[in-house]
Every structure is written in C-alpha cells, then in structure tokens.
Amino acid sequence: QVQLAESGGGSVQTGGSLRLSCAASGSPYSINTMAWYRQTPVKQRDLVASITADGRTEYGNSVKGRFTISRENAKDTMFLQMNDLKPEDTAVYYCNVEEKNSAGRSVGWYWGQGTQVTVSS
C-alpha cells in the first residue's frame, strides 16, 4: 500500500508563490506517473499537472506558464512550484500517483489527503 505525504499548502496574496510537495512511500514496485489535481466545492477534481518517471509533463490550460511540476525519482517525491497565483487557484490540491510493477503494468492509483491553497485578492 502506497502512502502519500503532501505538504506546502497555505494562504498567499494574488501574485504570490507556493511550493507543494508529495512524497510516496511503501511501494514494492515503481512509481510512474505523479500528478496534482485540484478541487473546489463547486467544481470537479481537475488535473493541474502531471509528470512521468521519464520526465514528460502535462499541464492544465489555466496554469501553463505559471506552475512547474518536477520530481526526484530516487525519493519518489514530486513538487509543484506555483507562481503568480490568482484567486481562482484557490482549491484543495491532491497528489495522485500511479504504481507499476516490473512488467510495466499499472497496479494501482493512490490519492493523498489534500492540501488547501488559498489565494486572496
């Protein structure tokens, strides 16, 4: 069972920055895709950014150019650098990781508990 430890959420003013971290542990296999999603009480959970083990990244349209996703494979840790934050970025941010076995088959997807990001105008 994979455990995810998220950190880095908080409150900032418009234009500020935050850095989120997500560390995965407990997997007997390998961690492939790692991603951040976000959700508000009135919106579904949407993809913010994702990164594969070989470094391929994908971003949601609303965060391109402002957010940067990265990872340290040796530590199964992912980061999300969020710059130029806007009130519409306010949400609970969830870490999501994919576990793959030695045959390359996906064997599980796991969610973190979420971390609140609040951007005030």
Tab-separated table of C-alpha atoms in Angstrom:
chain	number	residue	atom	x	y	z
A	1	GLN	CA	0.000	0.000	0.000
A	2	VAL	CA	1.407	3.349	-1.073
A	3	GLN	CA	1.342	6.228	1.398
A	4	LEU	CA	1.465	9.822	0.194
A	5	ALA	CA	2.653	12.730	2.303
A	6	GLU	CA	1.686	16.151	0.984
A	7	SER	CA	2.959	19.476	2.252
A	8	GLY	CA	3.324	23.102	1.268
A	9	GLY	CA	-0.202	24.437	1.097
A	10	GLY	CA	-1.177	27.731	2.703
A	11	SER	CA	-2.506	31.210	2.140
A	12	VAL	CA	-0.958	33.863	-0.080
A	13	GLN	CA	-1.992	37.051	-1.798
A	14	THR	CA	-2.510	37.429	-5.512
A	15	GLY	CA	0.801	37.238	-7.335
A	16	GLY	CA	2.444	35.187	-4.601
A	17	SER	CA	4.093	31.777	-4.799
A	18	LEU	CA	3.803	28.430	-3.084
A	19	ARG	CA	5.584	25.112	-3.483
A	20	LEU	CA	3.775	21.843	-2.906
A	21	SER	CA	5.499	18.546	-2.211
A	22	CYS	CA	4.282	14.972	-2.346
A	23	ALA	CA	6.394	12.059	-1.176
A	24	ALA	CA	5.366	8.479	-1.936
A	25	SER	CA	6.461	5.567	0.218
A	26	GLY	CA	5.652	1.922	0.829
A	27	SER	CA	5.578	0.705	-2.770
A	28	PRO	CA	7.290	-2.589	-3.572
A	29	TYR	CA	7.169	-1.595	-7.235
A	30	SER	CA	7.941	1.638	-9.045
A	31	ILE	CA	6.136	4.943	-9.123
A	32	ASN	CA	5.343	6.004	-12.678
A	33	THR	CA	3.072	8.989	-13.282
A	34	MET	CA	2.748	11.517	-10.483
A	35	ALA	CA	0.191	14.291	-10.716
A	36	TRP	CA	-1.529	17.132	-8.927
A	37	TYR	CA	-5.269	17.644	-9.126
A	38	ARG	CA	-7.358	20.347	-7.529
A	39	GLN	CA	-10.949	20.598	-6.437
A	40	THR	CA	-13.305	23.254	-5.093
A	41	PRO	CA	-16.771	22.788	-3.568
A	42	VAL	CA	-18.351	23.814	-6.866
A	43	LYS	CA	-16.016	22.181	-9.368
A	44	GLN	CA	-14.970	18.643	-10.171
A	45	ARG	CA	-11.445	17.473	-9.484
A	46	ASP	CA	-9.321	18.694	-12.397
A	47	LEU	CA	-5.785	17.935	-13.499
A	48	VAL	CA	-3.293	20.655	-12.634
A	49	ALA	CA	-0.104	18.982	-13.844
A	50	SER	CA	1.433	15.546	-14.263
A	51	ILE	CA	4.901	14.113	-14.771
A	52	THR	CA	6.018	10.655	-15.789
A	53	ALA	CA	9.060	8.833	-14.471
A	54	ASP	CA	10.984	9.803	-17.622
A	55	GLY	CA	10.096	13.460	-17.172
A	56	ARG	CA	7.251	14.029	-19.610
A	57	THR	CA	4.963	16.758	-18.293
A	58	GLU	CA	1.419	17.890	-18.917
A	59	TYR	CA	-0.338	20.999	-17.603
A	60	GLY	CA	-3.878	22.208	-17.333
A	61	ASN	CA	-4.519	25.192	-19.589
A	62	SER	CA	-5.182	27.591	-16.725
A	63	VAL	CA	-1.769	27.040	-15.102
A	64	LYS	CA	0.539	26.883	-18.117
A	65	GLY	CA	3.380	29.334	-17.782
A	66	ARG	CA	2.776	29.841	-14.060
A	67	PHE	CA	3.171	26.382	-12.497
A	68	THR	CA	6.089	23.987	-12.859
A	69	ILE	CA	5.995	20.321	-11.924
A	70	SER	CA	9.163	18.355	-11.143
A	71	ARG	CA	10.216	15.203	-9.316
A	72	GLU	CA	13.086	13.403	-7.663
A	73	ASN	CA	12.792	9.806	-8.796
A	74	ALA	CA	15.270	8.493	-6.239
A	75	LYS	CA	12.992	9.766	-3.473
A	76	ASP	CA	9.635	9.241	-5.240
A	77	THR	CA	8.921	12.858	-4.486
A	78	MET	CA	7.089	15.375	-6.646
A	79	PHE	CA	6.981	19.152	-6.442
A	80	LEU	CA	4.674	21.817	-7.803
A	81	GLN	CA	6.084	25.318	-7.949
A	82	MET	CA	3.181	27.727	-8.218
A	83	ASN	CA	3.961	31.304	-9.208
A	84	ASP	CA	1.779	34.303	-9.982
A	85	LEU	CA	-1.058	32.778	-8.006
A	86	LYS	CA	-4.588	34.018	-8.621
A	87	PRO	CA	-7.760	33.796	-6.524
A	88	GLU	CA	-9.125	31.234	-8.981
A	89	ASP	CA	-6.260	28.921	-7.997
A	90	THR	CA	-7.863	28.558	-4.572
A	91	ALA	CA	-8.673	24.887	-4.073
A	92	VAL	CA	-7.711	21.718	-2.282
A	93	TYR	CA	-4.759	20.220	-4.135
A	94	TYR	CA	-4.453	16.439	-4.251
A	95	CYS	CA	-1.412	14.354	-5.057
A	96	ASN	CA	-2.036	11.312	-7.246
A	97	VAL	CA	0.459	8.604	-8.159
A	98	GLU	CA	0.489	5.524	-10.355
A	99	GLU	CA	2.267	2.366	-9.245
A	100	LYS	CA	3.684	-0.003	-11.874
A	101	ASN	CA	5.119	-3.487	-11.475
A	102	SER	CA	8.298	-4.838	-13.056
A	103	ALA	CA	6.347	-5.881	-16.150
A	104	GLY	CA	5.283	-2.279	-16.710
A	105	ARG	CA	1.692	-2.917	-15.756
A	106	SER	CA	-0.211	-0.386	-13.714
A	107	VAL	CA	-1.164	-1.958	-10.390
A	108	GLY	CA	-2.685	0.942	-8.542
A	109	TRP	CA	-3.505	4.628	-8.304
A	110	TYR	CA	-3.351	6.422	-4.993
A	111	TRP	CA	-4.579	9.765	-3.683
A	112	GLY	CA	-3.150	11.996	-0.980
A	113	GLN	CA	-5.318	13.576	1.683
A	114	GLY	CA	-5.200	17.004	0.035
A	115	THR	CA	-3.685	20.327	0.986
A	116	GLN	CA	-5.501	23.656	0.959
A	117	VAL	CA	-4.232	26.531	-1.171
A	118	THR	CA	-5.944	29.886	-0.647
A	119	VAL	CA	-5.170	32.953	-2.733
A	120	SER	CA	-6.665	36.248	-1.605
A	121	SER	CA	-7.118	39.312	-3.751
